[in-house]
Coordinates of C-alpha atoms in Angstrom, one line a residue:
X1 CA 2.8 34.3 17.2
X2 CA 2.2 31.0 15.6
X3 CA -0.7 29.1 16.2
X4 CA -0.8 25.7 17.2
X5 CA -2.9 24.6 14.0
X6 CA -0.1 26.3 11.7
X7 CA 2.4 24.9 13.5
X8 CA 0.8 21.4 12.6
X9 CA 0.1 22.0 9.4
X10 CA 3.6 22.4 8.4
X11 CA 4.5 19.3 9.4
X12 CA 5.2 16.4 7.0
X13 CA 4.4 13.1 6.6
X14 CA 7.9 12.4 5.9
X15 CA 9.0 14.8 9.2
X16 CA 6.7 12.6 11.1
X17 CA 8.1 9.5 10.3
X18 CA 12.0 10.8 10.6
X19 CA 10.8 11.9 13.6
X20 CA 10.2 8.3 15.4
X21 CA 12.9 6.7 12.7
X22 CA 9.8 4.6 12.0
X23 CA 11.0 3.7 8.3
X24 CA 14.5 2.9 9.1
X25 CA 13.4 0.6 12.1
X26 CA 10.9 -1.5 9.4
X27 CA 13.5 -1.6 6.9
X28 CA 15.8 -2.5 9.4
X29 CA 13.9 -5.3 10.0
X30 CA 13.2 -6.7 6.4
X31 CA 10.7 -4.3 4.7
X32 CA 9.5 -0.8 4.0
X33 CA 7.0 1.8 4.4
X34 CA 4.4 1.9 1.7
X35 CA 1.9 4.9 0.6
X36 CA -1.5 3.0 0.4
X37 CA -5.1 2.1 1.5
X38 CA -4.3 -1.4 2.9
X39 CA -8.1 -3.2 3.1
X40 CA -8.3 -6.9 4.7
X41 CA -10.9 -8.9 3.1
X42 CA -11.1 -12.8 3.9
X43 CA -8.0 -12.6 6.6
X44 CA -6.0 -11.4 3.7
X45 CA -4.2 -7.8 2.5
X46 CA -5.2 -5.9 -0.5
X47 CA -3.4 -2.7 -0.9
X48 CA -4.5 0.4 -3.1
X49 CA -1.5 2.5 -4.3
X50 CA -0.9 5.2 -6.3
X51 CA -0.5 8.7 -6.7
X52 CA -1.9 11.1 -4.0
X53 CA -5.1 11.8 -4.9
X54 CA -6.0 9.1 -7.2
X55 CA -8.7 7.1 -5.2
X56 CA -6.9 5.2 -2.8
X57 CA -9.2 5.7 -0.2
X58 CA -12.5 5.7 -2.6
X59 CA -11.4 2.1 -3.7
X60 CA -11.0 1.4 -0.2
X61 CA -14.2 2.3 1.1
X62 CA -15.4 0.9 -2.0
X63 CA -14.6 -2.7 -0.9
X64 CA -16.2 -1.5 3.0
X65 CA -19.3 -0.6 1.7
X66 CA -19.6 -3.7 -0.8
X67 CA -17.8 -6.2 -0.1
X68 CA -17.3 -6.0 4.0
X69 CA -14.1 -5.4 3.8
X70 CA -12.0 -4.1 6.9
X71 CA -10.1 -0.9 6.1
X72 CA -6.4 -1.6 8.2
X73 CA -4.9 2.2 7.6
X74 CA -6.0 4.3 4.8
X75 CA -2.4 6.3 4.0
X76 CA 0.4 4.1 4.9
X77 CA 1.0 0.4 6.2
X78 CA 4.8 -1.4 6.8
X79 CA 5.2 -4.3 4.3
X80 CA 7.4 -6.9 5.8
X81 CA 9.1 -10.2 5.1
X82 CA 9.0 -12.4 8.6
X83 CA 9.0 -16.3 8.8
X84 CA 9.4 -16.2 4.8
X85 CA 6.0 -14.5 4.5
X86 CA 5.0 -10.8 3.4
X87 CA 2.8 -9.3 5.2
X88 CA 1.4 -6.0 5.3
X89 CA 1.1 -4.9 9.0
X90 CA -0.2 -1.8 10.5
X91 CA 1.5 1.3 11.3
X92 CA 0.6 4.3 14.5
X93 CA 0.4 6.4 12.0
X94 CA -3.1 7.7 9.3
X95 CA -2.4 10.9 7.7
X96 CA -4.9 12.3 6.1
X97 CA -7.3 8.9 7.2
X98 CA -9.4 8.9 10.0
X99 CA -8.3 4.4 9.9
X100 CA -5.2 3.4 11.5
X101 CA -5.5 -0.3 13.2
X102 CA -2.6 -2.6 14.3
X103 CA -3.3 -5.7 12.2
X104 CA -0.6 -7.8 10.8
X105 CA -1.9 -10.3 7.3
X106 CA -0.6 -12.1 4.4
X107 CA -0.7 -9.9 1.5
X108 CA -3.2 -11.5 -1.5
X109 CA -2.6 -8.5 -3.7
X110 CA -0.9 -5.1 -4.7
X111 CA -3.1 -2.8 -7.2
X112 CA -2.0 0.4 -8.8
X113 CA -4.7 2.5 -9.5
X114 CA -4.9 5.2 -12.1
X115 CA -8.5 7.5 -13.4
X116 CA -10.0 6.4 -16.5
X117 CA -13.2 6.7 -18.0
X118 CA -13.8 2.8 -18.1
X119 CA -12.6 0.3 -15.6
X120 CA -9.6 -2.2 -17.3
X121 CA -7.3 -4.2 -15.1
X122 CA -3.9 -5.7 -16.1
X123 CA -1.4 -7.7 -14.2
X124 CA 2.4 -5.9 -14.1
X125 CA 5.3 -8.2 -14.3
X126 CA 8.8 -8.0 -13.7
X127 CA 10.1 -4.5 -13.9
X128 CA 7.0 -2.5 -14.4
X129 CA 5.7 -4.6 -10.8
X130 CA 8.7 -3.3 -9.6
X131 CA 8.4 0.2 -10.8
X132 CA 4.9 0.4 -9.5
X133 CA 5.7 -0.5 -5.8
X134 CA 8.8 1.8 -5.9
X135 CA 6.6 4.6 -6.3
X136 CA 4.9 3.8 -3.1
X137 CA 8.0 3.2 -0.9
X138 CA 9.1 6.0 1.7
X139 CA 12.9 5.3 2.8
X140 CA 15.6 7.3 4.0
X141 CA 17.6 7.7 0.5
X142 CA 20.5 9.0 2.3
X143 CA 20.9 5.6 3.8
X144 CA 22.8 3.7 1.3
X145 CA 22.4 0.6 3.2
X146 CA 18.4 1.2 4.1
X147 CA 18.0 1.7 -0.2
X148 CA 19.5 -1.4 -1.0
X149 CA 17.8 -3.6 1.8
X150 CA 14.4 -1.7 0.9
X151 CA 15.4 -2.7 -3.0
X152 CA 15.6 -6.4 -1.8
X153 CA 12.1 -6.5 -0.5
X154 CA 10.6 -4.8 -2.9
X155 CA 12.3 -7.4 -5.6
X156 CA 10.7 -9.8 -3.5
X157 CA 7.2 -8.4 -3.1
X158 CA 7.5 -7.7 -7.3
X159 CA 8.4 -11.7 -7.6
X160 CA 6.0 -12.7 -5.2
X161 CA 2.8 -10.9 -5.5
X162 CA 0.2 -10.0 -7.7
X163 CA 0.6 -6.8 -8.6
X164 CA -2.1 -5.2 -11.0
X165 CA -3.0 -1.9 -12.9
X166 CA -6.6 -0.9 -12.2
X167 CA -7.1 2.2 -14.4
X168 CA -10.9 3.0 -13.3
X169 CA -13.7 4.7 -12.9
X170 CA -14.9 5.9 -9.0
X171 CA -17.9 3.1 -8.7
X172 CA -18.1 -0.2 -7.8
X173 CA -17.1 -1.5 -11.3
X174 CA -13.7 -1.4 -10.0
X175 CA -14.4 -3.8 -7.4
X176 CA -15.9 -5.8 -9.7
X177 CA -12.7 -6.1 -11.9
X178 CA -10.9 -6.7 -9.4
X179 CA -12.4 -9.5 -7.8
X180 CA -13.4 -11.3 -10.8
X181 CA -9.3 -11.3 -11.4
X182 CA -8.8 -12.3 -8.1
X183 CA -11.1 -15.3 -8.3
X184 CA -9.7 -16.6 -11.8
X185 CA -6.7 -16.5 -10.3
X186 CA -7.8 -18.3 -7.4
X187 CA -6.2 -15.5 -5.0
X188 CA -9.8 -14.8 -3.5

């Protein structure tokens, strides 16, 4: 006999969201699912992506602890185009997170994190933007249709937004880097 708690633990993210057709509804509707910690900080989005396991949610709570930032959904959040604006909204769904809130903000940045023994940050244009965000998208790739209206937003959010490389180190130097960007570029 199975227990429940096996039973559970055999079950996907990706079976989860088949499940409720979540990601063909938000693509559907002019955007895509995307693997990140998605923070608000001043009424905007930030979201952390990268790799499983690479500090999304440490950068995250990160920006809670020192910069008051609000943590929207620590696993996923729906990225959207609607009245010619992207916005990263909130999704009934956490994963492994305990956050999972139904806000709906203007996106002010995209970062890519990666582990490194010093903190660097770099902005990504043009294909390697686009690369970047790919990685994070969770679509139905059997859906020829879904891929290439997911491919248009993501064009759009690589054109769009900034999108940066934060190679780093697990301490608030990151945040650091990242804000000082942010305010030369007059995004914060």
């Amino acid at each position: 006999q199975v227990k429940k708690s096996q039973y559970l633990q055999g079950i996907s993210v990706k079976t989860l969201l088949n499940a409720i057709a979540l990601e063909h509804l938000v693509v559907r509707n002019n955007g895509f699912i995307f693997h990140c910690s998605y923070i608000e900080h001043k009424g905007k989005a930030i979201l952390f992506t990268a790799p499983s396991g690479t500090g999304k949610s440490t950068q995250a709570d990160l920006w809670a602890i020192h910069r008051g930032a609000e943590i929207i959904n620590g696993d996923r959040a729906a990225v959207r185009c609607a009245d010619n604006m992207l916005l990263a909204e909130g999704i009934p769904f956490a994963g492994s997170s305990k956050y999972c809130n139904n806000k709906s903000m203007p996106i002010q940045a995209i970062v890519y994190l990666g582990q490194a023994p010093t903190t660097t940050i770099r902005k990504l244009r043009g294909y390697e933007a686009f690369s970047k965000i790919w990685e994070g998208v969770s679509a139905n790739t059997w859906d020829k249709t879904d891929m290439e209206l997911v491919a248009t937003v993501v064009q759009r959010v690589a054109d769009s937004i900034p999108i940066y490389h934060l190679p780093c180190t697990p301490d608030e130097s990151a945040s650091n880097a990242l804000e000082e960007v942010l305010r030369k570029e007059e995004i914060l």
